[in-house]
Amino acid sequence: MTMPRRRAIPIPILLLAAFMAMVAAPGAQAGEDRRVVVELFTSQGCSSCPPADALLRELAERDDVVALALHVDYWDYIGWKDSFASPAFTARQKAYAYAHGKHMVYTPQMVIGGEHEVVGTKEMKIADLIATQRAQTPEVALAVTRHDGQLTISAQAPEPIKGKLLVQVVRYLPRETVEVRSGENAGRDLDYSNIVTDWRIAGEWDTAAPLAMEMPIEGSLPVVVLLQHAGHGPIAAVAELK
């Protein structure tokens, strides 16, 4: 995949001032202002997944959650090839398992904020983990805009963060229904939400200086920008353009 071309752009002074005020304020973005990334690893060939898919659909309606469905390909052999699956999403799930000291992957699995993994149907546990993430003060402030085919990403950290953050750009389909003709879900029409179609690393940021990045963006699909600690660590910030 060709990496997007990037060039430095100035950040408006007022935007930077707003960033710093937001991040520096006690409890900034905690509670009602903080958004939490929920990644669901799922498959059309998994009979245990539809309830988790339905739960993700509910989470996608919340203003405090960025819900993303990543379809894995390791169940394709049992009779139905997932039309949304990608080896890259399987690799992301395996990388999370390694980072969290696990030795196996499964579906349905949700990863909350890049930090916590849980069975994707455990509604109360998922709600608790989302609440825990929302209570945290963000490490950085992030702003994203899209105009005339260009995506502008700006970020600021009140203090340098140890290590690097990966700047990741995600595209997703808001909603699709799939008629499954074989496998464990044969004969079912399955509804899916926020189906990830593309996930790419746009760059790295060491947080020592403000981040300013511009890249081309095609089409009208929603865009999510994640700033995540390298090595599949915690997600420091997220912004979504629908």
PDB file of N, CA and C in Angstrom, residues 147-242:
ATOM      1  N   HIS A 147     -11.481  18.830   4.050  1.00  0.00           N
ATOM      2  CA  HIS A 147     -11.959  19.877   3.143  1.00  0.00           C
ATOM      3  C   HIS A 147     -11.303  19.701   1.784  1.00  0.00           C
ATOM      4  N   ASP A 148     -12.124  19.691   0.740  1.00  0.00           N
ATOM      5  CA  ASP A 148     -11.630  19.610  -0.639  1.00  0.00           C
ATOM      6  C   ASP A 148     -10.646  18.459  -0.844  1.00  0.00           C
ATOM      7  N   GLY A 149     -10.996  17.292  -0.315  1.00  0.00           N
ATOM      8  CA  GLY A 149     -10.166  16.118  -0.532  1.00  0.00           C
ATOM      9  C   GLY A 149      -8.894  16.061   0.279  1.00  0.00           C
ATOM     10  N   GLN A 150      -8.773  16.918   1.292  1.00  0.00           N
ATOM     11  CA  GLN A 150      -7.594  16.920   2.149  1.00  0.00           C
ATOM     12  C   GLN A 150      -8.012  16.704   3.602  1.00  0.00           C
ATOM     13  N   LEU A 151      -7.263  15.860   4.286  1.00  0.00           N
ATOM     14  CA  LEU A 151      -7.475  15.610   5.711  1.00  0.00           C
ATOM     15  C   LEU A 151      -6.373  16.308   6.486  1.00  0.00           C
ATOM     16  N   THR A 152      -6.757  17.155   7.423  1.00  0.00           N
ATOM     17  CA  THR A 152      -5.794  17.885   8.240  1.00  0.00           C
ATOM     18  C   THR A 152      -5.853  17.365   9.669  1.00  0.00           C
ATOM     19  N   ILE A 153      -4.705  16.974  10.192  1.00  0.00           N
ATOM     20  CA  ILE A 153      -4.598  16.411  11.538  1.00  0.00           C
ATOM     21  C   ILE A 153      -3.685  17.304  12.359  1.00  0.00           C
ATOM     22  N   SER A 154      -4.191  17.780  13.493  1.00  0.00           N
ATOM     23  CA  SER A 154      -3.418  18.640  14.386  1.00  0.00           C
ATOM     24  C   SER A 154      -3.529  18.109  15.804  1.00  0.00           C
ATOM     25  N   ALA A 155      -2.422  18.114  16.531  1.00  0.00           N
ATOM     26  CA  ALA A 155      -2.444  17.619  17.909  1.00  0.00           C
ATOM     27  C   ALA A 155      -1.393  18.330  18.740  1.00  0.00           C
ATOM     28  N   GLN A 156      -1.627  18.335  20.043  1.00  0.00           N
ATOM     29  CA  GLN A 156      -0.737  19.007  20.980  1.00  0.00           C
ATOM     30  C   GLN A 156      -0.746  18.241  22.292  1.00  0.00           C
ATOM     31  N   ALA A 157       0.433  18.068  22.881  1.00  0.00           N
ATOM     32  CA  ALA A 157       0.556  17.436  24.197  1.00  0.00           C
ATOM     33  C   ALA A 157       1.058  18.482  25.183  1.00  0.00           C
ATOM     34  N   PRO A 158       0.446  18.590  26.365  1.00  0.00           N
ATOM     35  CA  PRO A 158       0.916  19.567  27.347  1.00  0.00           C
ATOM     36  C   PRO A 158       2.325  19.267  27.817  1.00  0.00           C
ATOM     37  N   GLU A 159       2.690  17.985  27.827  1.00  0.00           N
ATOM     38  CA  GLU A 159       4.038  17.551  28.174  1.00  0.00           C
ATOM     39  C   GLU A 159       4.419  16.409  27.250  1.00  0.00           C
ATOM     40  N   PRO A 160       5.719  16.303  26.893  1.00  0.00           N
ATOM     41  CA  PRO A 160       6.137  15.188  26.035  1.00  0.00           C
ATOM     42  C   PRO A 160       5.802  13.844  26.670  1.00  0.00           C
ATOM     43  N   ILE A 161       5.393  12.907  25.831  1.00  0.00           N
ATOM     44  CA  ILE A 161       5.039  11.563  26.272  1.00  0.00           C
ATOM     45  C   ILE A 161       6.185  10.622  25.946  1.00  0.00           C
ATOM     46  N   LYS A 162       6.471   9.702  26.834  1.00  0.00           N
ATOM     47  CA  LYS A 162       7.528   8.726  26.589  1.00  0.00           C
ATOM     48  C   LYS A 162       7.145   7.838  25.406  1.00  0.00           C
ATOM     49  N   GLY A 163       8.088   7.649  24.500  1.00  0.00           N
ATOM     50  CA  GLY A 163       7.822   6.829  23.329  1.00  0.00           C
ATOM     51  C   GLY A 163       7.106   7.613  22.248  1.00  0.00           C
ATOM     52  N   LYS A 164       6.690   6.907  21.215  1.00  0.00           N
ATOM     53  CA  LYS A 164       6.037   7.531  20.078  1.00  0.00           C
ATOM     54  C   LYS A 164       4.574   7.119  19.983  1.00  0.00           C
ATOM     55  N   LEU A 165       3.794   8.008  19.391  1.00  0.00           N
ATOM     56  CA  LEU A 165       2.405   7.700  19.078  1.00  0.00           C
ATOM     57  C   LEU A 165       2.287   7.453  17.578  1.00  0.00           C
ATOM     58  N   LEU A 166       1.541   6.423  17.216  1.00  0.00           N
ATOM     59  CA  LEU A 166       1.260   6.152  15.815  1.00  0.00           C
ATOM     60  C   LEU A 166       0.010   6.912  15.394  1.00  0.00           C
ATOM     61  N   VAL A 167       0.118   7.644  14.308  1.00  0.00           N
ATOM     62  CA  VAL A 167      -1.025   8.353  13.739  1.00  0.00           C
ATOM     63  C   VAL A 167      -1.682   7.410  12.742  1.00  0.00           C
ATOM     64  N   GLN A 168      -2.903   6.971  13.057  1.00  0.00           N
ATOM     65  CA  GLN A 168      -3.585   5.972  12.241  1.00  0.00           C
ATOM     66  C   GLN A 168      -4.885   6.546  11.685  1.00  0.00           C
ATOM     67  N   VAL A 169      -5.130   6.263  10.416  1.00  0.00           N
ATOM     68  CA  VAL A 169      -6.330   6.761   9.741  1.00  0.00           C
ATOM     69  C   VAL A 169      -7.183   5.566   9.324  1.00  0.00           C
ATOM     70  N   VAL A 170      -8.441   5.583   9.744  1.00  0.00           N
ATOM     71  CA  VAL A 170      -9.359   4.457   9.552  1.00  0.00           C
ATOM     72  C   VAL A 170     -10.570   4.930   8.754  1.00  0.00           C
ATOM     73  N   ARG A 171     -11.022   4.107   7.819  1.00  0.00           N
ATOM     74  CA  ARG A 171     -12.280   4.348   7.104  1.00  0.00           C
ATOM     75  C   ARG A 171     -13.237   3.199   7.405  1.00  0.00           C
ATOM     76  N   TYR A 172     -14.535   3.508   7.443  1.00  0.00           N
ATOM     77  CA  TYR A 172     -15.501   2.440   7.703  1.00  0.00           C
ATOM     78  C   TYR A 172     -16.817   2.661   6.963  1.00  0.00           C
ATOM     79  N   LEU A 173     -17.505   1.537   6.707  1.00  0.00           N
ATOM     80  CA  LEU A 173     -18.869   1.551   6.176  1.00  0.00           C
ATOM     81  C   LEU A 173     -19.833   1.659   7.349  1.00  0.00           C
ATOM     82  N   PRO A 174     -20.732   2.619   7.360  1.00  0.00           N
ATOM     83  CA  PRO A 174     -21.632   2.768   8.504  1.00  0.00           C
ATOM     84  C   PRO A 174     -22.553   1.571   8.729  1.00  0.00           C
ATOM     85  N   ARG A 175     -23.036   0.952   7.641  1.00  0.00           N
ATOM     86  CA  ARG A 175     -24.017  -0.125   7.830  1.00  0.00           C
ATOM     87  C   ARG A 175     -24.103  -1.008   6.587  1.00  0.00           C
ATOM     88  N   GLU A 176     -24.191  -2.313   6.809  1.00  0.00           N
ATOM     89  CA  GLU A 176     -24.383  -3.266   5.716  1.00  0.00           C
ATOM     90  C   GLU A 176     -25.127  -4.485   6.255  1.00  0.00           C
ATOM     91  N   THR A 177     -25.917  -5.117   5.383  1.00  0.00           N
ATOM     92  CA  THR A 177     -26.574  -6.385   5.699  1.00  0.00           C
ATOM     93  C   THR A 177     -26.024  -7.447   4.760  1.00  0.00           C
ATOM     94  N   VAL A 178     -25.675  -8.601   5.325  1.00  0.00           N
ATOM     95  CA  VAL A 178     -25.067  -9.680   4.549  1.00  0.00           C
ATOM     96  C   VAL A 178     -25.936 -10.927   4.653  1.00  0.00           C
ATOM     97  N   GLU A 179     -26.251 -11.511   3.518  1.00  0.00           N
ATOM     98  CA  GLU A 179     -26.956 -12.787   3.481  1.00  0.00           C
ATOM     99  C   GLU A 179     -25.912 -13.905   3.497  1.00  0.00           C
ATOM    100  N   VAL A 180     -25.864 -14.632   4.597  1.00  0.00           N
ATOM    101  CA  VAL A 180     -24.875 -15.704   4.751  1.00  0.00           C
ATOM    102  C   VAL A 180     -25.495 -17.007   4.250  1.00  0.00           C
ATOM    103  N   ARG A 181     -24.838 -17.652   3.303  1.00  0.00           N
ATOM    104  CA  ARG A 181     -25.424 -18.819   2.644  1.00  0.00           C
ATOM    105  C   ARG A 181     -24.854 -20.146   3.129  1.00  0.00           C
ATOM    106  N   SER A 182     -23.746 -20.118   3.855  1.00  0.00           N
ATOM    107  CA  SER A 182     -23.161 -21.368   4.339  1.00  0.00           C
ATOM    108  C   SER A 182     -22.395 -21.096   5.624  1.00  0.00           C
ATOM    109  N   GLY A 183     -21.848 -22.155   6.219  1.00  0.00           N
ATOM    110  CA  GLY A 183     -21.132 -21.998   7.475  1.00  0.00           C
ATOM    111  C   GLY A 183     -22.054 -21.974   8.677  1.00  0.00           C
ATOM    112  N   GLU A 184     -21.523 -21.550   9.814  1.00  0.00           N
ATOM    113  CA  GLU A 184     -22.270 -21.590  11.076  1.00  0.00           C
ATOM    114  C   GLU A 184     -23.503 -20.692  11.068  1.00  0.00           C
ATOM    115  N   ASN A 185     -23.477 -19.625  10.286  1.00  0.00           N
ATOM    116  CA  ASN A 185     -24.613 -18.692  10.232  1.00  0.00           C
ATOM    117  C   ASN A 185     -25.430 -18.831   8.950  1.00  0.00           C
ATOM    118  N   ALA A 186     -25.374 -20.004   8.325  1.00  0.00           N
ATOM    119  CA  ALA A 186     -26.075 -20.230   7.058  1.00  0.00           C
ATOM    120  C   ALA A 186     -27.561 -19.899   7.173  1.00  0.00           C
ATOM    121  N   GLY A 187     -28.082 -19.193   6.170  1.00  0.00           N
ATOM    122  CA  GLY A 187     -29.494 -18.862   6.131  1.00  0.00           C
ATOM    123  C   GLY A 187     -29.878 -17.613   6.892  1.00  0.00           C
ATOM    124  N   ARG A 188     -28.900 -16.901   7.444  1.00  0.00           N
ATOM    125  CA  ARG A 188     -29.200 -15.707   8.231  1.00  0.00           C
ATOM    126  C   ARG A 188     -28.818 -14.447   7.463  1.00  0.00           C
ATOM    127  N   ASP A 189     -29.615 -13.398   7.668  1.00  0.00           N
ATOM    128  CA  ASP A 189     -29.254 -12.063   7.192  1.00  0.00           C
ATOM    129  C   ASP A 189     -28.671 -11.312   8.385  1.00  0.00           C
ATOM    130  N   LEU A 190     -27.396 -10.975   8.311  1.00  0.00           N
ATOM    131  CA  LEU A 190     -26.694 -10.384   9.442  1.00  0.00           C
ATOM    132  C   LEU A 190     -26.440  -8.900   9.199  1.00  0.00           C
ATOM    133  N   ASP A 191     -26.780  -8.095  10.196  1.00  0.00           N
ATOM    134  CA  ASP A 191     -26.581  -6.649  10.119  1.00  0.00           C
ATOM    135  C   ASP A 191     -25.265  -6.267  10.789  1.00  0.00           C
ATOM    136  N   TYR A 192     -24.515  -5.401  10.130  1.00  0.00           N
ATOM    137  CA  TYR A 192     -23.226  -4.959  10.656  1.00  0.00           C
ATOM    138  C   TYR A 192     -23.154  -3.441  10.649  1.00  0.00           C
ATOM    139  N   SER A 193     -22.409  -2.898  11.612  1.00  0.00           N
ATOM    140  CA  SER A 193     -22.232  -1.452  11.723  1.00  0.00           C
ATOM    141  C   SER A 193     -20.749  -1.108  11.817  1.00  0.00           C
ATOM    142  N   ASN A 194     -20.409   0.065  11.292  1.00  0.00           N
ATOM    143  CA  ASN A 194     -19.052   0.621  11.401  1.00  0.00           C
ATOM    144  C   ASN A 194     -17.984  -0.395  10.997  1.00  0.00           C
ATOM    145  N   ILE A 195     -18.151  -0.938   9.793  1.00  0.00           N
ATOM    146  CA  ILE A 195     -17.287  -1.999   9.281  1.00  0.00           C
ATOM    147  C   ILE A 195     -16.014  -1.374   8.718  1.00  0.00           C
ATOM    148  N   VAL A 196     -14.894  -1.660   9.335  1.00  0.00           N
ATOM    149  CA  VAL A 196     -13.628  -1.070   8.896  1.00  0.00           C
ATOM    150  C   VAL A 196     -13.255  -1.612   7.517  1.00  0.00           C
ATOM    151  N   THR A 197     -12.963  -0.700   6.609  1.00  0.00           N
ATOM    152  CA  THR A 197     -12.550  -1.075   5.255  1.00  0.00           C
ATOM    153  C   THR A 197     -11.081  -0.771   4.996  1.00  0.00           C
ATOM    154  N   ASP A 198     -10.514   0.145   5.755  1.00  0.00           N
ATOM    155  CA  ASP A 198      -9.111   0.514   5.557  1.00  0.00           C
ATOM    156  C   ASP A 198      -8.536   1.029   6.870  1.00  0.00           C
ATOM    157  N   TRP A 199      -7.330   0.576   7.178  1.00  0.00           N
ATOM    158  CA  TRP A 199      -6.653   1.002   8.413  1.00  0.00           C
ATOM    159  C   TRP A 199      -5.190   1.184   8.056  1.00  0.00           C
ATOM    160  N   ARG A 200      -4.725   2.418   8.107  1.00  0.00           N
ATOM    161  CA  ARG A 200      -3.343   2.654   7.705  1.00  0.00           C
ATOM    162  C   ARG A 200      -2.619   3.553   8.705  1.00  0.00           C
ATOM    163  N   ILE A 201      -1.319   3.381   8.777  1.00  0.00           N
ATOM    164  CA  ILE A 201      -0.475   4.235   9.605  1.00  0.00           C
ATOM    165  C   ILE A 201      -0.023   5.404   8.750  1.00  0.00           C
ATOM    166  N   ALA A 202      -0.392   6.611   9.169  1.00  0.00           N
ATOM    167  CA  ALA A 202      -0.049   7.808   8.409  1.00  0.00           C
ATOM    168  C   ALA A 202       1.276   8.408   8.840  1.00  0.00           C
ATOM    169  N   GLY A 203       1.753   8.037  10.029  1.00  0.00           N
ATOM    170  CA  GLY A 203       3.018   8.580  10.504  1.00  0.00           C
ATOM    171  C   GLY A 203       3.221   8.311  11.978  1.00  0.00           C
ATOM    172  N   GLU A 204       4.325   8.838  12.510  1.00  0.00           N
ATOM    173  CA  GLU A 204       4.648   8.751  13.929  1.00  0.00           C
ATOM    174  C   GLU A 204       4.797  10.158  14.493  1.00  0.00           C
ATOM    175  N   TRP A 205       4.564  10.268  15.794  1.00  0.00           N
ATOM    176  CA  TRP A 205       4.679  11.565  16.467  1.00  0.00           C
ATOM    177  C   TRP A 205       5.315  11.343  17.825  1.00  0.00           C
ATOM    178  N   ASP A 206       6.379  12.129  18.121  1.00  0.00           N
ATOM    179  CA  ASP A 206       7.064  11.972  19.404  1.00  0.00           C
ATOM    180  C   ASP A 206       6.553  12.928  20.467  1.00  0.00           C
ATOM    181  N   THR A 207       5.609  13.786  20.139  1.00  0.00           N
ATOM    182  CA  THR A 207       4.913  14.734  21.021  1.00  0.00           C
ATOM    183  C   THR A 207       5.794  15.868  21.529  1.00  0.00           C
ATOM    184  N   ALA A 208       7.065  15.923  21.132  1.00  0.00           N
ATOM    185  CA  ALA A 208       7.935  17.000  21.596  1.00  0.00           C
ATOM    186  C   ALA A 208       7.508  18.346  21.015  1.00  0.00           C
ATOM    187  N   ALA A 209       6.966  18.318  19.816  1.00  0.00           N
ATOM    188  CA  ALA A 209       6.449  19.519  19.159  1.00  0.00           C
ATOM    189  C   ALA A 209       5.033  19.229  18.686  1.00  0.00           C
ATOM    190  N   PRO A 210       4.246  20.255  18.431  1.00  0.00           N
ATOM    191  CA  PRO A 210       2.883  20.020  17.938  1.00  0.00           C
ATOM    192  C   PRO A 210       2.887  19.209  16.650  1.00  0.00           C
ATOM    193  N   LEU A 211       1.858  18.406  16.488  1.00  0.00           N
ATOM    194  CA  LEU A 211       1.685  17.617  15.278  1.00  0.00           C
ATOM    195  C   LEU A 211       0.880  18.413  14.259  1.00  0.00           C
ATOM    196  N   ALA A 212       1.384  18.455  13.029  1.00  0.00           N
ATOM    197  CA  ALA A 212       0.657  19.090  11.931  1.00  0.00           C
ATOM    198  C   ALA A 212       0.844  18.226  10.699  1.00  0.00           C
ATOM    199  N   MET A 213      -0.242  17.676  10.185  1.00  0.00           N
ATOM    200  CA  MET A 213      -0.153  16.735   9.072  1.00  0.00           C
ATOM    201  C   MET A 213      -1.324  16.959   8.128  1.00  0.00           C
ATOM    202  N   GLU A 214      -1.044  16.837   6.858  1.00  0.00           N
ATOM    203  CA  GLU A 214      -2.097  16.917   5.853  1.00  0.00           C
ATOM    204  C   GLU A 214      -1.907  15.787   4.856  1.00  0.00           C
ATOM    205  N   MET A 215      -3.007  15.144   4.467  1.00  0.00           N
ATOM    206  CA  MET A 215      -2.927  14.033   3.528  1.00  0.00           C
ATOM    207  C   MET A 215      -4.187  13.996   2.683  1.00  0.00           C
ATOM    208  N   PRO A 216      -4.097  13.453   1.480  1.00  0.00           N
ATOM    209  CA  PRO A 216      -5.296  13.345   0.643  1.00  0.00           C
ATOM    210  C   PRO A 216      -6.261  12.311   1.204  1.00  0.00           C
ATOM    211  N   ILE A 217      -7.543  12.566   1.038  1.00  0.00           N
ATOM    212  CA  ILE A 217      -8.567  11.637   1.511  1.00  0.00           C
ATOM    213  C   ILE A 217      -9.649  11.556   0.434  1.00  0.00           C
ATOM    214  N   GLU A 218      -9.977  10.355   0.004  1.00  0.00           N
ATOM    215  CA  GLU A 218     -10.927  10.174  -1.083  1.00  0.00           C
ATOM    216  C   GLU A 218     -12.275   9.685  -0.562  1.00  0.00           C
ATOM    217  N   GLY A 219     -13.319   9.980  -1.307  1.00  0.00           N
ATOM    218  CA  GLY A 219     -14.634   9.456  -0.990  1.00  0.00           C
ATOM    219  C   GLY A 219     -15.291  10.148   0.185  1.00  0.00           C
ATOM    220  N   SER A 220     -16.495   9.661   0.501  1.00  0.00           N
ATOM    221  CA  SER A 220     -17.299  10.290   1.550  1.00  0.00           C
ATOM    222  C   SER A 220     -17.471   9.413   2.783  1.00  0.00           C
ATOM    223  N   LEU A 221     -16.803   8.256   2.828  1.00  0.00           N
ATOM    224  CA  LEU A 221     -16.931   7.395   4.002  1.00  0.00           C
ATOM    225  C   LEU A 221     -16.414   8.108   5.249  1.00  0.00           C
ATOM    226  N   PRO A 222     -16.979   7.785   6.420  1.00  0.00           N
ATOM    227  CA  PRO A 222     -16.472   8.368   7.656  1.00  0.00           C
ATOM    228  C   PRO A 222     -14.981   8.100   7.842  1.00  0.00           C
ATOM    229  N   VAL A 223     -14.350   9.012   8.579  1.00  0.00           N
ATOM    230  CA  VAL A 223     -12.915   8.922   8.860  1.00  0.00           C
ATOM    231  C   VAL A 223     -12.709   8.947  10.372  1.00  0.00           C
ATOM    232  N   VAL A 224     -11.849   8.063  10.854  1.00  0.00           N
ATOM    233  CA  VAL A 224     -11.439   8.066  12.255  1.00  0.00           C
ATOM    234  C   VAL A 224      -9.924   8.216  12.296  1.00  0.00           C
ATOM    235  N   VAL A 225      -9.437   9.111  13.138  1.00  0.00           N
ATOM    236  CA  VAL A 225      -7.998   9.269  13.348  1.00  0.00           C
ATOM    237  C   VAL A 225      -7.685   8.876  14.783  1.00  0.00           C
ATOM    238  N   LEU A 226      -6.733   7.957  14.928  1.00  0.00           N
ATOM    239  CA  LEU A 226      -6.315   7.468  16.239  1.00  0.00           C
ATOM    240  C   LEU A 226      -4.868   7.847  16.494  1.00  0.00           C
ATOM    241  N   LEU A 227      -4.566   8.277  17.700  1.00  0.00           N
ATOM    242  CA  LEU A 227      -3.194   8.419  18.166  1.00  0.00           C
ATOM    243  C   LEU A 227      -2.988   7.341  19.223  1.00  0.00           C
ATOM    244  N   GLN A 228      -2.149   6.360  18.904  1.00  0.00           N
ATOM    245  CA  GLN A 228      -1.996   5.186  19.760  1.00  0.00           C
ATOM    246  C   GLN A 228      -0.533   4.951  20.081  1.00  0.00           C
ATOM    247  N   HIS A 229      -0.272   4.597  21.328  1.00  0.00           N
ATOM    248  CA  HIS A 229       1.091   4.267  21.724  1.00  0.00           C
ATOM    249  C   HIS A 229       1.610   3.108  20.881  1.00  0.00           C
ATOM    250  N   ALA A 230       2.834   3.229  20.403  1.00  0.00           N
ATOM    251  CA  ALA A 230       3.430   2.197  19.559  1.00  0.00           C
ATOM    252  C   ALA A 230       3.440   0.863  20.292  1.00  0.00           C
ATOM    253  N   GLY A 231       3.384  -0.220  19.525  1.00  0.00           N
ATOM    254  CA  GLY A 231       3.349  -1.545  20.130  1.00  0.00           C
ATOM    255  C   GLY A 231       1.963  -1.962  20.560  1.00  0.00           C
ATOM    256  N   HIS A 232       0.934  -1.393  19.918  1.00  0.00           N
ATOM    257  CA  HIS A 232      -0.466  -1.698  20.251  1.00  0.00           C
ATOM    258  C   HIS A 232      -0.757  -1.421  21.723  1.00  0.00           C
ATOM    259  N   GLY A 233      -0.335  -0.221  22.134  1.00  0.00           N
ATOM    260  CA  GLY A 233      -0.593   0.227  23.488  1.00  0.00           C
ATOM    261  C   GLY A 233      -1.887   1.013  23.586  1.00  0.00           C
ATOM    262  N   PRO A 234      -2.053   1.770  24.673  1.00  0.00           N
ATOM    263  CA  PRO A 234      -3.276   2.548  24.871  1.00  0.00           C
ATOM    264  C   PRO A 234      -3.486   3.582  23.765  1.00  0.00           C
ATOM    265  N   ILE A 235      -4.743   3.880  23.505  1.00  0.00           N
ATOM    266  CA  ILE A 235      -5.099   4.916  22.537  1.00  0.00           C
ATOM    267  C   ILE A 235      -5.157   6.244  23.276  1.00  0.00           C
ATOM    268  N   ALA A 236      -4.299   7.169  22.857  1.00  0.00           N
ATOM    269  CA  ALA A 236      -4.166   8.440  23.562  1.00  0.00           C
ATOM    270  C   ALA A 236      -5.241   9.441  23.167  1.00  0.00           C
ATOM    271  N   ALA A 237      -5.707   9.373  21.924  1.00  0.00           N
ATOM    272  CA  ALA A 237      -6.723  10.325  21.464  1.00  0.00           C
ATOM    273  C   ALA A 237      -7.399   9.775  20.217  1.00  0.00           C
ATOM    274  N   VAL A 238      -8.621  10.232  19.981  1.00  0.00           N
ATOM    275  CA  VAL A 238      -9.374   9.813  18.793  1.00  0.00           C
ATOM    276  C   VAL A 238     -10.245  10.971  18.321  1.00  0.00           C
ATOM    277  N   ALA A 239     -10.409  11.056  17.019  1.00  0.00           N
ATOM    278  CA  ALA A 239     -11.337  12.014  16.421  1.00  0.00           C
ATOM    279  C   ALA A 239     -12.060  11.317  15.279  1.00  0.00           C
ATOM    280  N   GLU A 240     -13.320  11.682  15.075  1.00  0.00           N
ATOM    281  CA  GLU A 240     -14.144  11.029  14.060  1.00  0.00           C
ATOM    282  C   GLU A 240     -14.872  12.071  13.223  1.00  0.00           C
ATOM    283  N   LEU A 241     -14.846  11.864  11.919  1.00  0.00           N
ATOM    284  CA  LEU A 241     -15.604  12.692  10.985  1.00  0.00           C
ATOM    285  C   LEU A 241     -16.584  11.798  10.246  1.00  0.00           C
ATOM    286  N   LYS A 242     -17.875  12.008  10.448  1.00  0.00           N
ATOM    287  CA  LYS A 242     -18.884  11.158   9.812  1.00  0.00           C
ATOM    288  C   LYS A 242     -19.336  11.757   8.487  1.00  0.00           C
TER     289      LYS A 242
END
